[in-house]
PDB file of C-alpha atoms in Angstrom:
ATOM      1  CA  UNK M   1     182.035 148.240  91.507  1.00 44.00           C
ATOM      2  CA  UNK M   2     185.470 148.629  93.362  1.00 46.00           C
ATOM      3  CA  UNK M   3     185.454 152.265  93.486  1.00 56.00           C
ATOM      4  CA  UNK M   4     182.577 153.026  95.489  1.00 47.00           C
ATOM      5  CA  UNK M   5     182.938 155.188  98.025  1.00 45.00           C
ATOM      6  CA  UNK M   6     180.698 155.627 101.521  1.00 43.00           C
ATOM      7  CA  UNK M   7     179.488 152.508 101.664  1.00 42.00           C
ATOM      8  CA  UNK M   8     178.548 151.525 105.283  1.00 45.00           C
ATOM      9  CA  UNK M   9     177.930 154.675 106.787  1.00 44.00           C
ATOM     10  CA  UNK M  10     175.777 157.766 106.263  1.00 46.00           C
ATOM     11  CA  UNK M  11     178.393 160.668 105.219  1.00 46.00           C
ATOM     12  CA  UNK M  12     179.757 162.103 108.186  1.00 49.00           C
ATOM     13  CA  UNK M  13     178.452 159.476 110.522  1.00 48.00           C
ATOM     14  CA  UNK M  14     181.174 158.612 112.367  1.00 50.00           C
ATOM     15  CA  UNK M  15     181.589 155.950 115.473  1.00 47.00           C
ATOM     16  CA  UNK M  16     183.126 157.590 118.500  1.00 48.00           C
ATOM     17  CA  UNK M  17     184.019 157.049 122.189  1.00 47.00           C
ATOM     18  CA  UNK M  18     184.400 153.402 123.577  1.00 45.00           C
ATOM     19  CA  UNK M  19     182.619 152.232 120.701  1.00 46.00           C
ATOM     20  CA  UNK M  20     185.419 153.349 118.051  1.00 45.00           C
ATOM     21  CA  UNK M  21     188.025 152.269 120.481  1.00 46.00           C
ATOM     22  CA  UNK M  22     186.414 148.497 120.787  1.00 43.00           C
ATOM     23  CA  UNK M  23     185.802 148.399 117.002  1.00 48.00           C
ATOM     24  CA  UNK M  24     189.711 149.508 116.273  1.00 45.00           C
ATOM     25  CA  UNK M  25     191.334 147.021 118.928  1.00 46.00           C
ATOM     26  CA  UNK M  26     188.624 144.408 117.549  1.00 44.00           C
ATOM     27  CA  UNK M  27     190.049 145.130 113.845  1.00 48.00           C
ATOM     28  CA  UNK M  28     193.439 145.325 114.873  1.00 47.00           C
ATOM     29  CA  UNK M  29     193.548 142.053 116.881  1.00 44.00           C
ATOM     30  CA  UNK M  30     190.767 140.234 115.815  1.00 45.00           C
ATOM     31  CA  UNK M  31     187.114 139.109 117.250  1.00 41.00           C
ATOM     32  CA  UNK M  32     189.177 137.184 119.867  1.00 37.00           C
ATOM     33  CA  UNK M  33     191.190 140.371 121.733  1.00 39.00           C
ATOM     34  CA  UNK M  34     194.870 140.994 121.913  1.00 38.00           C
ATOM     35  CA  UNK M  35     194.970 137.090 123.497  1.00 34.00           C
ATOM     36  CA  UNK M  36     194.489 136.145 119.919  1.00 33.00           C
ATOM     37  CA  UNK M  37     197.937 137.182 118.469  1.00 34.00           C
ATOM     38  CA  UNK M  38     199.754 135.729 120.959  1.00 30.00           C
ATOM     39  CA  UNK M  39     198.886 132.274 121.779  1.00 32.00           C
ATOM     40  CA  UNK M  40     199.354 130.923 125.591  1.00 33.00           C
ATOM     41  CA  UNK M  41     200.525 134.162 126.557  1.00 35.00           C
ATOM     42  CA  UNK M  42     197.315 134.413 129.185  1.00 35.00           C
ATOM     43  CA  UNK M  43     195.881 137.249 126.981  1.00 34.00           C
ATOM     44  CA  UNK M  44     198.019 139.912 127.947  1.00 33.00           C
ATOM     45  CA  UNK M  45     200.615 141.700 125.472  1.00 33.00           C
ATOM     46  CA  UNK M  46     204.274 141.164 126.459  1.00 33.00           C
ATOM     47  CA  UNK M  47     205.210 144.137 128.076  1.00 36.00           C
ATOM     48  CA  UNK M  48     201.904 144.768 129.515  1.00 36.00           C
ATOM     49  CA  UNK M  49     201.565 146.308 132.972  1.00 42.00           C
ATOM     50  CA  UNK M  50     199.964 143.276 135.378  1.00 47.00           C
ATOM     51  CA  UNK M  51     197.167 144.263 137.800  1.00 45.00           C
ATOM     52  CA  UNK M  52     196.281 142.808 140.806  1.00 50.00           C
ATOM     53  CA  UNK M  53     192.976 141.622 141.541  1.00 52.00           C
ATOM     54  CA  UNK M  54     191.602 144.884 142.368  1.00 52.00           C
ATOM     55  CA  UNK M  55     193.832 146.994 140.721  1.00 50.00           C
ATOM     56  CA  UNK M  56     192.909 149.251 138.016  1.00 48.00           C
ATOM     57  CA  UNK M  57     195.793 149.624 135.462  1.00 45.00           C
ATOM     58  CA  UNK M  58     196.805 152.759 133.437  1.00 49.00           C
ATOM     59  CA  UNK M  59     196.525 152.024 129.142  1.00 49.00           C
ATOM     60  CA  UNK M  60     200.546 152.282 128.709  1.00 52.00           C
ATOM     61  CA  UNK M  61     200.266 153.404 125.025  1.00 55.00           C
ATOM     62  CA  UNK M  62     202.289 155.662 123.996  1.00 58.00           C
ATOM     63  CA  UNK M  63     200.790 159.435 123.988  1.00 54.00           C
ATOM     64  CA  UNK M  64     198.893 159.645 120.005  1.00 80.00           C
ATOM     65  CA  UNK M  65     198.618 156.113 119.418  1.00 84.00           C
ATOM     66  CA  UNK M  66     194.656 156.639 120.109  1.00 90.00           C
ATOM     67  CA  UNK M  67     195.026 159.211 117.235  1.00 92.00           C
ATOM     68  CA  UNK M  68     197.133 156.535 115.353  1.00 93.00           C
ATOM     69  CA  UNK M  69     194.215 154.266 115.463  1.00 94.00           C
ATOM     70  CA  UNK M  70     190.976 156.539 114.835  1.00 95.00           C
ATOM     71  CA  UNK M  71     192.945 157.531 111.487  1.00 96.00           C
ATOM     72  CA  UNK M  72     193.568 153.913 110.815  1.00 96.00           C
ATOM     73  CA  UNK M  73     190.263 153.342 111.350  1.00 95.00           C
ATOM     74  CA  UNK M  74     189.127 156.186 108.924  1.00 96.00           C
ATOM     75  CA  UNK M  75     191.225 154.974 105.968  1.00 94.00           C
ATOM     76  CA  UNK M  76     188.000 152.651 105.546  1.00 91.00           C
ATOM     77  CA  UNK M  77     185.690 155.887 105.579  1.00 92.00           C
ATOM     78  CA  UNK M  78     185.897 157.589 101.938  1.00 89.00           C
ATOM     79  CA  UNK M  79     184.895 160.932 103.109  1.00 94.00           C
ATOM     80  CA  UNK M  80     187.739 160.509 106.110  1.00 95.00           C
ATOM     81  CA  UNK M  81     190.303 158.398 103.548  1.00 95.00           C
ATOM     82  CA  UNK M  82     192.124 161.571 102.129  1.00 96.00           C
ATOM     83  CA  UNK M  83     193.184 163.208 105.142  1.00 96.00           C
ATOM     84  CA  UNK M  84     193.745 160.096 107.332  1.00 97.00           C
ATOM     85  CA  UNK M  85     196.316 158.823 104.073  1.00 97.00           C
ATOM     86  CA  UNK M  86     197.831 162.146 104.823  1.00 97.00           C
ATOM     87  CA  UNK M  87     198.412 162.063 108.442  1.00 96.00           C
ATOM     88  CA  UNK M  88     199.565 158.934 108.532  1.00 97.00           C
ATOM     89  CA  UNK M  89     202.008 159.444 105.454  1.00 96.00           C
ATOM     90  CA  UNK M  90     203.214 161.738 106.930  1.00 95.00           C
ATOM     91  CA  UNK M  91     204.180 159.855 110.611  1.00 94.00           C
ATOM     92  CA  UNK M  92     205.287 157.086 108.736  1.00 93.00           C
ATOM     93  CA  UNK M  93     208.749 157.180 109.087  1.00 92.00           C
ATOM     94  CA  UNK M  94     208.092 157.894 112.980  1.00 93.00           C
ATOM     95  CA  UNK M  95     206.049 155.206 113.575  1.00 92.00           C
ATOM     96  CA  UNK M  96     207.607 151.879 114.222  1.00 90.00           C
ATOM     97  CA  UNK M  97     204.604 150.273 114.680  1.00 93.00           C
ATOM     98  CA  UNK M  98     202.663 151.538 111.880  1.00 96.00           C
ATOM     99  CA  UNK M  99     203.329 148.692 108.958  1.00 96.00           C
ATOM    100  CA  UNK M 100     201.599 146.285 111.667  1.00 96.00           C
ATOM    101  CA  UNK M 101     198.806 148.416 112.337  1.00 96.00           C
ATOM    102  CA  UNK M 102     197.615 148.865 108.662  1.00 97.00           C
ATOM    103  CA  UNK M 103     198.505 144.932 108.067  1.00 96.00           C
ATOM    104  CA  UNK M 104     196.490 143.294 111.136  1.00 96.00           C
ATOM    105  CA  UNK M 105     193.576 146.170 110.522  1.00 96.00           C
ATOM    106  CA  UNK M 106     190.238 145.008 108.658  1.00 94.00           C
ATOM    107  CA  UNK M 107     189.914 146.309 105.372  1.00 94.00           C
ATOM    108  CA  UNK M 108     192.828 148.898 105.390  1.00 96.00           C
ATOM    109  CA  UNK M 109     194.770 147.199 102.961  1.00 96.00           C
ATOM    110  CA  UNK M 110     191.924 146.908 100.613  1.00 94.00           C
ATOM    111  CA  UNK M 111     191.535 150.705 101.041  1.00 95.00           C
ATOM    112  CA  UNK M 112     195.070 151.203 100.148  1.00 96.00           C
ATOM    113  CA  UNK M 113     194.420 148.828  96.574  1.00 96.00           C
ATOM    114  CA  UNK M 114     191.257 151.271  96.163  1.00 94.00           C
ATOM    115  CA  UNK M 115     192.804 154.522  95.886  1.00 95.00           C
ATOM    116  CA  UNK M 116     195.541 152.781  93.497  1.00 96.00           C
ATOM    117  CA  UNK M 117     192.751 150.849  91.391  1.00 96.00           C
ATOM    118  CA  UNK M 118     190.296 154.138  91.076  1.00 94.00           C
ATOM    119  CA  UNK M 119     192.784 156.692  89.167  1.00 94.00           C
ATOM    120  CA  UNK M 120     193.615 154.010  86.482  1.00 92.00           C
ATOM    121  CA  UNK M 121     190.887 155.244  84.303  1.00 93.00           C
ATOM    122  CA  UNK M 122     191.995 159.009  84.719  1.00 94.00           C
ATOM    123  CA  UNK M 123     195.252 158.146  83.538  1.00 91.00           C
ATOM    124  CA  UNK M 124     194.065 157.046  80.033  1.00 89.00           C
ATOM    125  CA  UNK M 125     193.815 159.602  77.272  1.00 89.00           C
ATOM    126  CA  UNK M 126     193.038 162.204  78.065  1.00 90.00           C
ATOM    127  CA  UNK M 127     194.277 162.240  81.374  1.00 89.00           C
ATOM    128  CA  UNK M 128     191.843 163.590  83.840  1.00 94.00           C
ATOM    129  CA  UNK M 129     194.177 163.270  87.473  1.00 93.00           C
ATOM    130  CA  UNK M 130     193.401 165.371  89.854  1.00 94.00           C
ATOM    131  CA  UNK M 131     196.043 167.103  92.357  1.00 94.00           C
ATOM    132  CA  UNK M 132     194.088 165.253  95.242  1.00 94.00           C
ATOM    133  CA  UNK M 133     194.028 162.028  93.566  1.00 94.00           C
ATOM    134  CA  UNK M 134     197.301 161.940  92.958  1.00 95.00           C
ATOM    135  CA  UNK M 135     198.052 162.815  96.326  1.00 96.00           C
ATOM    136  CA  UNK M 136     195.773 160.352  97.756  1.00 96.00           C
ATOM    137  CA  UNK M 137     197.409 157.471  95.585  1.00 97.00           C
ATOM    138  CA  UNK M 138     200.950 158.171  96.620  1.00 97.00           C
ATOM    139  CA  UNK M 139     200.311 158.626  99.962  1.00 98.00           C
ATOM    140  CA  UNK M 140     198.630 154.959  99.586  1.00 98.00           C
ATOM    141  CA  UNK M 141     202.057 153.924  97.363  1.00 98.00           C
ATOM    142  CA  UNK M 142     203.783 155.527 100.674  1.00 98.00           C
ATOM    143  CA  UNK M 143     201.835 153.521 102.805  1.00 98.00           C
ATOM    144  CA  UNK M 144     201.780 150.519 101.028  1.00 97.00           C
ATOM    145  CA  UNK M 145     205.740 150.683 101.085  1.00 97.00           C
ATOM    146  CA  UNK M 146     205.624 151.158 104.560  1.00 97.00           C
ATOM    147  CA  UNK M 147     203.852 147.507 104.951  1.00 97.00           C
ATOM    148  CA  UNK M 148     206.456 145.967 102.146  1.00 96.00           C
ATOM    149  CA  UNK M 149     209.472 146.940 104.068  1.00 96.00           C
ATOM    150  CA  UNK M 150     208.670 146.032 107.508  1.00 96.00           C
ATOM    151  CA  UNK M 151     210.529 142.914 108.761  1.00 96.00           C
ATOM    152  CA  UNK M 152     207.344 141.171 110.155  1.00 96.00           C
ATOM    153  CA  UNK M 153     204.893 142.732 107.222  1.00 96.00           C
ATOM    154  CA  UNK M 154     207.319 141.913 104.360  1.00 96.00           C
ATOM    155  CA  UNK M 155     206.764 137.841 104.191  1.00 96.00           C
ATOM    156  CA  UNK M 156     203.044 138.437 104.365  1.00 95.00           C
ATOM    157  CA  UNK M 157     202.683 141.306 101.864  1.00 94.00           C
ATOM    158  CA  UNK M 158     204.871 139.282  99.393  1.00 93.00           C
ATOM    159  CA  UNK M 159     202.431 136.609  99.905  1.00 90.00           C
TER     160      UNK M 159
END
């Protein structure tokens, strides 16, 4: 069924450290690394501080992004979903980057449908919607608008 929620993980189990970091950049770029987005650009993102052989360089993210991508990451985790839709609702309008992020992300826009798909049955008589769920499926509308108006999302989303 399409509503199921916590498959793939124990409740609460939750992947942390390096580990989560590898799995979001790995989701967000693909099994191939950041290298994979951009062609022959010598696997390094344009703007990207070069090191010398030697040199250890300094992640140039912006301060949050690492909190950006953990709740990114938990939109896939039901028992994480309801306050990571929140959060990032909520940032939406601050994040430039954010429409991207959710597009390019494994399974986050299939997360998004979810929420929508699972309160169609408490809308029919009688209705049975919850304050949560319908805050959890407009901040997924919210989101889901983010992606739609986003000048490199947009073509693929109409897709």
């Amino acid at each position: 069924p399409l509503c199921v929620r916590g498959r793939g993980r124990a409740p609460g189990q939750r992947v942390t450290g390096r580990e989560a970091d590898h799995r979001v950049r790995m989701d967000y770029f693909g099994a191939q690394g950041p290298g994979s987005l951009l062609g022959s650009g010598g696997g390094r993102l344009p703007g990207a501080p070069q090191a010398n052989p030697g040199q250890v360089v300094v992640n140039s993210r912006p301060p949050g992004a690492d909190e950006v991508y953990h709740l990114v990451q938990d939109l896939r985790i039901s028992e994480h979903r309801e306050n990571a839709l929140l959060e990032l609702s909520k940032r939406r309008e601050s994040l430039t980057d954010l429409a991207p992020i959710l597009w390019h992300s494994f399974g986050t826009i299939v997360a998004l449908i979810q929420e929508i798909v699972c309160i169609y049955p408490q809308l029919s008589p009688p209705p049975t919607l919850t304050a949560p769920a319908s805050n959890r499926v407009c901040n997924s509308l919210a989101l889901l608008q983010c992606v739609a108006s986003h000048p490199e999302t947009r073509p693929l989303f109409l897709k």
